[in-house]
mmCIF file of C-alpha atoms in Angstrom:
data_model
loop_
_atom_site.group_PDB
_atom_site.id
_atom_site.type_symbol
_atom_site.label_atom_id
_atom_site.label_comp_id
_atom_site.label_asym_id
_atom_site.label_seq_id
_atom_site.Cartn_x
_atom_site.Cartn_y
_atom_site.Cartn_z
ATOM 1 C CA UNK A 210 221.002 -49.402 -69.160
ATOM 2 C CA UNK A 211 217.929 -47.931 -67.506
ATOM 3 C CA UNK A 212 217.152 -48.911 -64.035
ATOM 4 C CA UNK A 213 213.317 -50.531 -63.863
ATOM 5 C CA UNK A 214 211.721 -52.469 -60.628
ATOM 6 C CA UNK A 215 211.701 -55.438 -63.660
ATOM 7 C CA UNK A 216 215.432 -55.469 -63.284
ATOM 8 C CA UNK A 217 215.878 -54.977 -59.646
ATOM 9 C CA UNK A 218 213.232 -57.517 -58.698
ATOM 10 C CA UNK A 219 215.145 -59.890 -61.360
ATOM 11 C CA UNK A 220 218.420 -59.781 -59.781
ATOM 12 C CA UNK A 221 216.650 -59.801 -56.367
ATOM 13 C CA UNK A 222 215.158 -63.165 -57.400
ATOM 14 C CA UNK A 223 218.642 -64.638 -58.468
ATOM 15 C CA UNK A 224 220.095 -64.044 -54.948
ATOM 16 C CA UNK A 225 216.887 -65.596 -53.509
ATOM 17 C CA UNK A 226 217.670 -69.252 -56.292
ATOM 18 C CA UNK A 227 221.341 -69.178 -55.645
ATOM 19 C CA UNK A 228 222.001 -67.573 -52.116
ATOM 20 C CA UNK A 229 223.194 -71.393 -50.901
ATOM 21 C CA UNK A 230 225.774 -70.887 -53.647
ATOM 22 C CA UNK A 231 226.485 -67.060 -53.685
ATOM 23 C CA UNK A 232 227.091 -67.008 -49.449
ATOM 24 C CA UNK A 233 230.158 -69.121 -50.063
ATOM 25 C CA UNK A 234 231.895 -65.907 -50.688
ATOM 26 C CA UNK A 235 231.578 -63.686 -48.461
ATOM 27 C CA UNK A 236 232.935 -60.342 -50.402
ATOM 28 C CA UNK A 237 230.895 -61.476 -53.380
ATOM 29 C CA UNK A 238 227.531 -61.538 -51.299
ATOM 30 C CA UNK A 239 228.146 -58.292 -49.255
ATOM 31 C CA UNK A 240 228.860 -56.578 -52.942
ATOM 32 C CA UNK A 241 225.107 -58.106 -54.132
ATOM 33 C CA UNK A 242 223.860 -56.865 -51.143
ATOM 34 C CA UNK A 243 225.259 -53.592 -51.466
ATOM 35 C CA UNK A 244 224.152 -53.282 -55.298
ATOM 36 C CA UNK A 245 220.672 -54.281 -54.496
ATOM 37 C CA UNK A 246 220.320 -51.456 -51.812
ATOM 38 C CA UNK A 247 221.514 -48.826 -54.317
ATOM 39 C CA UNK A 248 218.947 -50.302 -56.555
ATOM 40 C CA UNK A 249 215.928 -49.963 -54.555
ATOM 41 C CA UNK A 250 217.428 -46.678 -52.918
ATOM 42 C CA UNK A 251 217.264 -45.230 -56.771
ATOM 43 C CA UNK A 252 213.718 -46.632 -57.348
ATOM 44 C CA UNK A 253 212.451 -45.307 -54.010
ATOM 45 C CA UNK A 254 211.901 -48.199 -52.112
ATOM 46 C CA UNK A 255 213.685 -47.044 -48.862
ATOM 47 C CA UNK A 256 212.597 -49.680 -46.732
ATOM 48 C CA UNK A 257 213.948 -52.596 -49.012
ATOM 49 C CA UNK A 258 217.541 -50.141 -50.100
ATOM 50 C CA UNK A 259 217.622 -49.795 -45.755
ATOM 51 C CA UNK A 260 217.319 -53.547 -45.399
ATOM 52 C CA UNK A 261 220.383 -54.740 -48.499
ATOM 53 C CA UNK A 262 222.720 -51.974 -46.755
ATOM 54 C CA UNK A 263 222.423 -53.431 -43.347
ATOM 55 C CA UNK A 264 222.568 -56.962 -44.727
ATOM 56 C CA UNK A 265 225.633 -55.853 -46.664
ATOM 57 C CA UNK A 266 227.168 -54.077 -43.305
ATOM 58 C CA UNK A 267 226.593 -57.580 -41.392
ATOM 59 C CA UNK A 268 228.214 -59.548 -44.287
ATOM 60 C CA UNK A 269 231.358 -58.104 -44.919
ATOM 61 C CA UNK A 270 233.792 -56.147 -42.296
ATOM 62 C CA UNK A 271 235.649 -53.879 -45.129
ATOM 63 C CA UNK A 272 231.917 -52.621 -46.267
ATOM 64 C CA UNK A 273 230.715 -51.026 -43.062
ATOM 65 C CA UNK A 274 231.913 -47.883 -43.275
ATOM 66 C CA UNK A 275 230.155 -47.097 -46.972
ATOM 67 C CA UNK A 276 227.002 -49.099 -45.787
ATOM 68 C CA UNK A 277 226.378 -46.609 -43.053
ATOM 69 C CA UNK A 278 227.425 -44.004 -44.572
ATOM 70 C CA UNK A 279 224.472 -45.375 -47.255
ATOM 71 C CA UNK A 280 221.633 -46.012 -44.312
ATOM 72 C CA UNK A 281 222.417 -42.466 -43.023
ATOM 73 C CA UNK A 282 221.530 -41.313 -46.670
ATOM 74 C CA UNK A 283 219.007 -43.686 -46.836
ATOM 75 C CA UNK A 284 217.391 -42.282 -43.487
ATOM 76 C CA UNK A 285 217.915 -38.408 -45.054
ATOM 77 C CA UNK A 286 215.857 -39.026 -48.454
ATOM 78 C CA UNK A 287 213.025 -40.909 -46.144
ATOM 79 C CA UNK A 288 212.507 -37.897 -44.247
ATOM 80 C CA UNK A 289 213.273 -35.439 -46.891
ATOM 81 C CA UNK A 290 210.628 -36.690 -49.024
ATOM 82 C CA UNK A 291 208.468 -37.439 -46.347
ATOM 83 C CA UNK A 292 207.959 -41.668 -47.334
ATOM 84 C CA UNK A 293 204.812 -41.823 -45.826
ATOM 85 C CA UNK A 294 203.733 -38.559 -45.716
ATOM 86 C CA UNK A 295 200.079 -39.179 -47.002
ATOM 87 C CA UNK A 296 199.313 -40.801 -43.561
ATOM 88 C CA UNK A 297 200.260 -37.294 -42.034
ATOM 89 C CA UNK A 298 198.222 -35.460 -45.115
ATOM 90 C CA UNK A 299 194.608 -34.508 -44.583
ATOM 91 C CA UNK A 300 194.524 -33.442 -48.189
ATOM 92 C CA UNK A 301 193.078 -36.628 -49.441
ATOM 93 C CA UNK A 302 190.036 -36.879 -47.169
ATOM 94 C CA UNK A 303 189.366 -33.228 -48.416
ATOM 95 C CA UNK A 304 188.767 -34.413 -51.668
ATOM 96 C CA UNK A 305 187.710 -37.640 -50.974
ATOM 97 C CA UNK A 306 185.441 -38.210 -47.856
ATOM 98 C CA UNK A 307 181.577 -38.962 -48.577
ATOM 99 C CA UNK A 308 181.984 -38.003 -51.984
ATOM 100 C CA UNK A 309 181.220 -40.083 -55.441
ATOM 101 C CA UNK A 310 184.259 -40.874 -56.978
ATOM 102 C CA UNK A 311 185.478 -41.761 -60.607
ATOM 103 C CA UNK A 312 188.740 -44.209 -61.018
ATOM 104 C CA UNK A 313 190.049 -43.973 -64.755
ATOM 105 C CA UNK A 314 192.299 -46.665 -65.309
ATOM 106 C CA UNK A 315 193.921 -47.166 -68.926
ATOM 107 C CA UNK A 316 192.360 -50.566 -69.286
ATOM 108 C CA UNK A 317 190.300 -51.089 -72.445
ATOM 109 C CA UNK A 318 187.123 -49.833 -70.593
ATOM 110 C CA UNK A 319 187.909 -46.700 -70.017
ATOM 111 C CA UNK A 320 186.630 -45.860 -74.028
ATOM 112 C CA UNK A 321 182.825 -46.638 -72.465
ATOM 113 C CA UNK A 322 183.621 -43.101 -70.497
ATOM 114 C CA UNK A 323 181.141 -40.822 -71.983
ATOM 115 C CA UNK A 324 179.966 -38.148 -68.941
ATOM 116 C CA UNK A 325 181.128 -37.718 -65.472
ATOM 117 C CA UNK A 326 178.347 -35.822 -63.491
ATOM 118 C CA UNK A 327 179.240 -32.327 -61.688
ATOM 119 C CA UNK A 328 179.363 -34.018 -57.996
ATOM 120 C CA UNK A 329 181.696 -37.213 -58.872
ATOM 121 C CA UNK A 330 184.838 -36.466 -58.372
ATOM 122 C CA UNK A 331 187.618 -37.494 -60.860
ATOM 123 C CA UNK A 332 190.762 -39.806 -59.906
ATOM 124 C CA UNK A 333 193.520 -40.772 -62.663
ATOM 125 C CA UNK A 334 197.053 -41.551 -63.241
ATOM 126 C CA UNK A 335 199.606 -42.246 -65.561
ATOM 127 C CA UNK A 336 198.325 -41.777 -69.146
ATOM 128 C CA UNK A 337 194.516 -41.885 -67.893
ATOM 129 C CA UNK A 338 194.056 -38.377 -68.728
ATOM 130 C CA UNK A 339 194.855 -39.092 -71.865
ATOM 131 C CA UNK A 340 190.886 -40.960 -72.599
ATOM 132 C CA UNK A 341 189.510 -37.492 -71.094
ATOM 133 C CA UNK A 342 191.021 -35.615 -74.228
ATOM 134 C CA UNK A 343 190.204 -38.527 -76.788
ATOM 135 C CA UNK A 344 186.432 -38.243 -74.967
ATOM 136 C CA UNK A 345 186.261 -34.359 -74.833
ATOM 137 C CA UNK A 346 185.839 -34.308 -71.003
ATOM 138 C CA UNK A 347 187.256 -30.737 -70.117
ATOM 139 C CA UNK A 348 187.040 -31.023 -66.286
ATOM 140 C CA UNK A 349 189.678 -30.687 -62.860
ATOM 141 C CA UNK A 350 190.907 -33.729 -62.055
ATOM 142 C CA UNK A 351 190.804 -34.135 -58.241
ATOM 143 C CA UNK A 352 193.356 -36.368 -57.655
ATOM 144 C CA UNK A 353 196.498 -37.525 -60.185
ATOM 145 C CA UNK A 354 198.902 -40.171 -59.332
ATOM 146 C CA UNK A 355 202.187 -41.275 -61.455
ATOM 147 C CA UNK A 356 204.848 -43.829 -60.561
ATOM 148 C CA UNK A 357 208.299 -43.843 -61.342
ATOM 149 C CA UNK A 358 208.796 -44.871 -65.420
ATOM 150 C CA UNK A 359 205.810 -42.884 -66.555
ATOM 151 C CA UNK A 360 207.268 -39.348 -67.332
ATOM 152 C CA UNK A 361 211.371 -41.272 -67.799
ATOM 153 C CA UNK A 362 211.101 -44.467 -68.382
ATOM 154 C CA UNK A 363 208.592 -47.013 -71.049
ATOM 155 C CA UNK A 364 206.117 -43.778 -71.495
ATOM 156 C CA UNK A 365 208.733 -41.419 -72.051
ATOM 157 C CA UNK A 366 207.868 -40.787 -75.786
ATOM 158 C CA UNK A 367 204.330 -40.575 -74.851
ATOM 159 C CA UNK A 368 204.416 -36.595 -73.468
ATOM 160 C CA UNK A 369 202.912 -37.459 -70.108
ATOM 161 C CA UNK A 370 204.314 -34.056 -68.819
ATOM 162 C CA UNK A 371 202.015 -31.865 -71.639
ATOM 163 C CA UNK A 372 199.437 -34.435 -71.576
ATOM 164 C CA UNK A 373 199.084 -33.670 -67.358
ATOM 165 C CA UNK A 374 199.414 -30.162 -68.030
ATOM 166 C CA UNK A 375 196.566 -29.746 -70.394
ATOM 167 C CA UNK A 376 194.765 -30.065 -67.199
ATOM 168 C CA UNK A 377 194.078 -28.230 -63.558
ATOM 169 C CA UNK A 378 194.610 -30.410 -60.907
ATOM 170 C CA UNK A 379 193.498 -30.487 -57.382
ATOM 171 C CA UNK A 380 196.257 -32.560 -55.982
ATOM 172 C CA UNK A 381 199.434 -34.207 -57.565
ATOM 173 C CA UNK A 382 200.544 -37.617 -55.935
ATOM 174 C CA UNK A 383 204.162 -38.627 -57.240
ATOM 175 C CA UNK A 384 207.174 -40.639 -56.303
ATOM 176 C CA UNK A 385 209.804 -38.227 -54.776
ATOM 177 C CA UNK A 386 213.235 -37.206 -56.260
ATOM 178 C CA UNK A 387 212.497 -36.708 -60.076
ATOM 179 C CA UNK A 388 209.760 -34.642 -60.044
ATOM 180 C CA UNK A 389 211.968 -31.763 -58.281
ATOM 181 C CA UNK A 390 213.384 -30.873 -62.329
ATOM 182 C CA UNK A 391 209.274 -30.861 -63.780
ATOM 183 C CA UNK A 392 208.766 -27.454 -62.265
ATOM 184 C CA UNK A 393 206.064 -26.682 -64.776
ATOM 185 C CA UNK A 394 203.698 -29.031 -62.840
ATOM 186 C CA UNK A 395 203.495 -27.502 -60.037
ATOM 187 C CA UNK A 396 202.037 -24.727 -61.476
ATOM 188 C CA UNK A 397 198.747 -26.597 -62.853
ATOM 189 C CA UNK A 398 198.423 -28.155 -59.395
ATOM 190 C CA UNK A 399 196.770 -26.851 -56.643
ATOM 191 C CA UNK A 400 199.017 -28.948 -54.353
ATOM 192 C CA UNK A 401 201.423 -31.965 -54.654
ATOM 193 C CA UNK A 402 202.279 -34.581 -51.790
ATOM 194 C CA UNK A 403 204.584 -37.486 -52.517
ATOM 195 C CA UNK A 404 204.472 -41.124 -52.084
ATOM 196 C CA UNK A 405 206.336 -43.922 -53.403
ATOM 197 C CA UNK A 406 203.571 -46.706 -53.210
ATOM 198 C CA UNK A 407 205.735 -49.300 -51.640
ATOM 199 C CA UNK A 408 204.293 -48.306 -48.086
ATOM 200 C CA UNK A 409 201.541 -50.888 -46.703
ATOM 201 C CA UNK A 410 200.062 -48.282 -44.562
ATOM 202 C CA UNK A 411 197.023 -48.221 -46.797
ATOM 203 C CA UNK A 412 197.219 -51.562 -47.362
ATOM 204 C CA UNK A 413 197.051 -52.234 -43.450
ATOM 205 C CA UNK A 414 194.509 -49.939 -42.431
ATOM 206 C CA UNK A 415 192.021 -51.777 -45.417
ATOM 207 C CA UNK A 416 192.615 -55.038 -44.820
ATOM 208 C CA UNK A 417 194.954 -55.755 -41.549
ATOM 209 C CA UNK A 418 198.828 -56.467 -41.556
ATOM 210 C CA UNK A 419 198.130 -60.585 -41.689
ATOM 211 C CA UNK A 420 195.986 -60.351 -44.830
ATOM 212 C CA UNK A 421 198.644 -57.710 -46.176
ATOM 213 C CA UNK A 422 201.266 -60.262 -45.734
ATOM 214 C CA UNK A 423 199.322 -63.063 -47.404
ATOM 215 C CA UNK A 424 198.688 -61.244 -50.328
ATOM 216 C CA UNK A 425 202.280 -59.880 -50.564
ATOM 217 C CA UNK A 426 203.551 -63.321 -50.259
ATOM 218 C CA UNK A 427 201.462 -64.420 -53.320
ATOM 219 C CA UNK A 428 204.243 -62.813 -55.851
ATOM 220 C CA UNK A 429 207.733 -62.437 -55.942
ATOM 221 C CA UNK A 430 209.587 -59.046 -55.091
ATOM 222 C CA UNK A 431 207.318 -56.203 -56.893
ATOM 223 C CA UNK A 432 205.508 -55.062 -53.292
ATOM 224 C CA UNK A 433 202.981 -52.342 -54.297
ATOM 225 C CA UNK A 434 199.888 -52.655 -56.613
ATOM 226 C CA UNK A 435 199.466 -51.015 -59.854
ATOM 227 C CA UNK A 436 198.391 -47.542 -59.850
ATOM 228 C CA UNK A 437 194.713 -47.629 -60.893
ATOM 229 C CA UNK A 438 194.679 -50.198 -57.289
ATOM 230 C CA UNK A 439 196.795 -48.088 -55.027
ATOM 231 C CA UNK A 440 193.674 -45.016 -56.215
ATOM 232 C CA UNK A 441 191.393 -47.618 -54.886
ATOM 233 C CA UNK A 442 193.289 -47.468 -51.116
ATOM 234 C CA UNK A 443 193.384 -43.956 -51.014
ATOM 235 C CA UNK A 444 189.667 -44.160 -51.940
ATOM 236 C CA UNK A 445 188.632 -46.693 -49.299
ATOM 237 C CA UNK A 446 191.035 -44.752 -46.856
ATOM 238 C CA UNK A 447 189.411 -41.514 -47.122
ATOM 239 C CA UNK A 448 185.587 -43.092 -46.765
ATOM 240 C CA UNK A 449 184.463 -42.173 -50.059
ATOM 241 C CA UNK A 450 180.626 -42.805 -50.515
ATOM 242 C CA UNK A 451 180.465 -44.254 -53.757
ATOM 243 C CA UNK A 452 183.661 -45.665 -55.950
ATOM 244 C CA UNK A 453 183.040 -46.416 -59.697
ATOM 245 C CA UNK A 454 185.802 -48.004 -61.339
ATOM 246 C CA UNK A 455 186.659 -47.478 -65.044
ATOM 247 C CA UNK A 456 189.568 -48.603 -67.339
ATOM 248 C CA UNK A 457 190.283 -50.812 -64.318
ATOM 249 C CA UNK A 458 190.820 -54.099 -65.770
ATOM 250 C CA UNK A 459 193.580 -55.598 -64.622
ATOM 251 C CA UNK A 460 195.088 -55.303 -67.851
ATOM 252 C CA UNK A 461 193.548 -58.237 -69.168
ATOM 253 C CA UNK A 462 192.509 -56.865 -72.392
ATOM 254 C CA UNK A 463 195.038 -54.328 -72.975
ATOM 255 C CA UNK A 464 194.871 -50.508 -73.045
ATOM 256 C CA UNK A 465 192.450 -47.827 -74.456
ATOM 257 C CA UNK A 466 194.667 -46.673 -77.108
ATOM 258 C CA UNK A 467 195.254 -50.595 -77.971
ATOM 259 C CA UNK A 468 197.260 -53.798 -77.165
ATOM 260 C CA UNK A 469 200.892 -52.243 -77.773
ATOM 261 C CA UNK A 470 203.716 -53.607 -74.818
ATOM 262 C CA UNK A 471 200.529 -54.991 -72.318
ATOM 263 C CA UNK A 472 202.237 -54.806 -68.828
ATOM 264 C CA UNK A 473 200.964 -57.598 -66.758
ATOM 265 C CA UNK A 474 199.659 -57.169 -63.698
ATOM 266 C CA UNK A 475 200.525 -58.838 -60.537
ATOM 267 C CA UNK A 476 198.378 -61.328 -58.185
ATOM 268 C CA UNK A 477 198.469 -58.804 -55.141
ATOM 269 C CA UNK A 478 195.588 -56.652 -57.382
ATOM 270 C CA UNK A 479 193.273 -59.525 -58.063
ATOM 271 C CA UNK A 480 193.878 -60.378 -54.439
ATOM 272 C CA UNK A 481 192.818 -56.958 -53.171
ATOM 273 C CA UNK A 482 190.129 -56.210 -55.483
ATOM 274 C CA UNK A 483 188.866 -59.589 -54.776
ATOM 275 C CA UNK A 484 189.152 -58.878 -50.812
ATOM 276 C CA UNK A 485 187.618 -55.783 -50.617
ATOM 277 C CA UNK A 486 184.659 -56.577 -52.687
ATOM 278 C CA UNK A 487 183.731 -58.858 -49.682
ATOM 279 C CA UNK A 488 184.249 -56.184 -47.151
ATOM 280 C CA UNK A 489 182.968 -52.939 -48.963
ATOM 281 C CA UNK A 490 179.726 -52.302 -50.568
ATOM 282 C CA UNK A 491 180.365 -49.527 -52.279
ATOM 283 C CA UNK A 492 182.933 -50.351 -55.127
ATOM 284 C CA UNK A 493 180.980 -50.379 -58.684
ATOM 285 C CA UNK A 494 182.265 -51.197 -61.908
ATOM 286 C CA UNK A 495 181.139 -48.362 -64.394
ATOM 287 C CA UNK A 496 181.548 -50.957 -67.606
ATOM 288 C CA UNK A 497 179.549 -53.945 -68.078
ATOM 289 C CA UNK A 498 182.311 -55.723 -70.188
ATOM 290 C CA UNK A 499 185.627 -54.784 -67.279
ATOM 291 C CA UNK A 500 186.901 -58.135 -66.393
ATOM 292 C CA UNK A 501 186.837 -56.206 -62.642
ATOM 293 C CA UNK A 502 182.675 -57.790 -62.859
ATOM 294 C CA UNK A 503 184.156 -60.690 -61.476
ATOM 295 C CA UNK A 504 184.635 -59.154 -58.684
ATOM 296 C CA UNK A 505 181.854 -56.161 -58.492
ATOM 297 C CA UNK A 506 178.692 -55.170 -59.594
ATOM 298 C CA UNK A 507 178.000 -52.783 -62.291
ATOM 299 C CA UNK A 508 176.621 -49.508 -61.429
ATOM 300 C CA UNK A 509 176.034 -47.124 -64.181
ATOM 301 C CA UNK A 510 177.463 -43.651 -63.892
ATOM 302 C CA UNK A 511 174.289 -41.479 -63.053
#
């Protein structure tokens, strides 16, 4: 059985409803504890795998031993993959700063794309390269970003690897471990820089830890936003001049390509969206019909 943040966050939401019950045993809790840290060490999240292993070391004497053996490899992959190495990288204010970008989402929208002018730059991920093919768009795209699922998990059938390599691009923005075995992307990308999404850095720096907190608190155990959002942080991040969003719907009406397996999206992107439409006056929606008008103003693509 594949591994998804569905199921993790699932059986991280069972200890939370029965942990009065489940503590009783002592063994039983530090083995939960331990499975949940391999969980979220597998998916990336190093900060939550970090916090189970500890929790299992403090639970259960006969477990310390392979729960620090587990935070020392835990504290390895961080560094080896560098877990928030985009603070450290200048490479996305190179592409980004006082520039015109283009978010391409997979929302429904995203068919209303029909020319991106010479000085906008582009900014996809996932399958949104996909609506630059259907459109005939043959241009660089600046900045790509995937999440872990997309090339091995639900999309696997969908050829995300020769879809992406149809295409140059500028820089490559991926989770860590199992991109090392796609060697062929690396050479259609001018650079690639890793980052799992789970860090609040970005998050932080737009809207301030309390706010960040809030937000977080306002859904269960999924802590990062969906893709298309976590484009719109590195946008407002890197001081872009002008952000138009397309295919950015927050999946309310489905996907491009149609309504098949609709994943819905969580609070913590309305929330955002909503918050930095009060603080930023440069976010545009490039569709009149995106449910993201709610929040925006439309701006045609000029």
């Amino acid at each position: 059985m594949n591994l998804t943040f569905e199921k993790a966050s699932a059986r991280e939401n069972f200890l939370k409803k029965n942990f009065s019950r489940l503590k009783k045993d002592r063994e039983y809790i530090s083995r939960f504890y331990y499975g949940l840290g391999r969980d979220w060490f597998k998916l990336g999240d190093f900060k939550k795998a970090k916090r189970y292993f500890w929790q299992a070391f403090l639970s259960w004497p006969l477990r310390r031993i392979d729960c620090l053996f587990e935070i020392i490899g835990v504290n390895i992959e961080a560094g080896q993959y560098g877990y928030t190495a985009l603070r450290r990288n200048s490479a996305l204010k190179k592409i980004i700063k006082n520039q015109r970008v283009l978010i391409i989402g997979s929302g429904t929208s995203a068919n209303e794309l029909k020319y991106i002018p010479s000085d906008v730059k582009i900014l996809t991920c996932n399958v949104g390269p996909r609506i630059l093919l259907y459109k005939g768009i043959n241009k660089v795209i600046d900045l790509y970003y995937c999440v872990p699922g997309v090339i091995e998990g639900d999309h696997k059938n969908e050829n995300v690897i020769d879809l992406v390599l149809r295409f140059k691009i500028n820089l490559f923005i991926y989770p860590a471990k199992w991109i090392k075995s796609f060697i062929d992307i690396k050479k259609t990308c001018v650079k690639c820089i890793k980052d799992h999404g789970f860090n609040d850095y970005y998050l932080n720096k737009i809207m301030g830890p309390l706010k960040t907190e809030e937000i977080k608190r306002s859904f269960l155990s999924n802590n990062r936003t969906s893709s298309g959002v976590r484009l719109l942080q590195y946008a407002l991040y890197s001081q872009a001049k002008e952000i138009f969003l397309l295919g950015i719907d927050i999946n309310e009406e489905g996907y491009f390509w149609g309504r098949k397996n609709i994943h819905e999206h969580l609070s913590i992107d309305k929330d955002f969206i909503e918050f930095v439409s009060h603080k930023y006056n440069n976010i545009y929606s490039a569709s009149r019909k995106s449910p993201i008008m709610r929040y925006v103003k439309y701006k045609p693509l000029l």
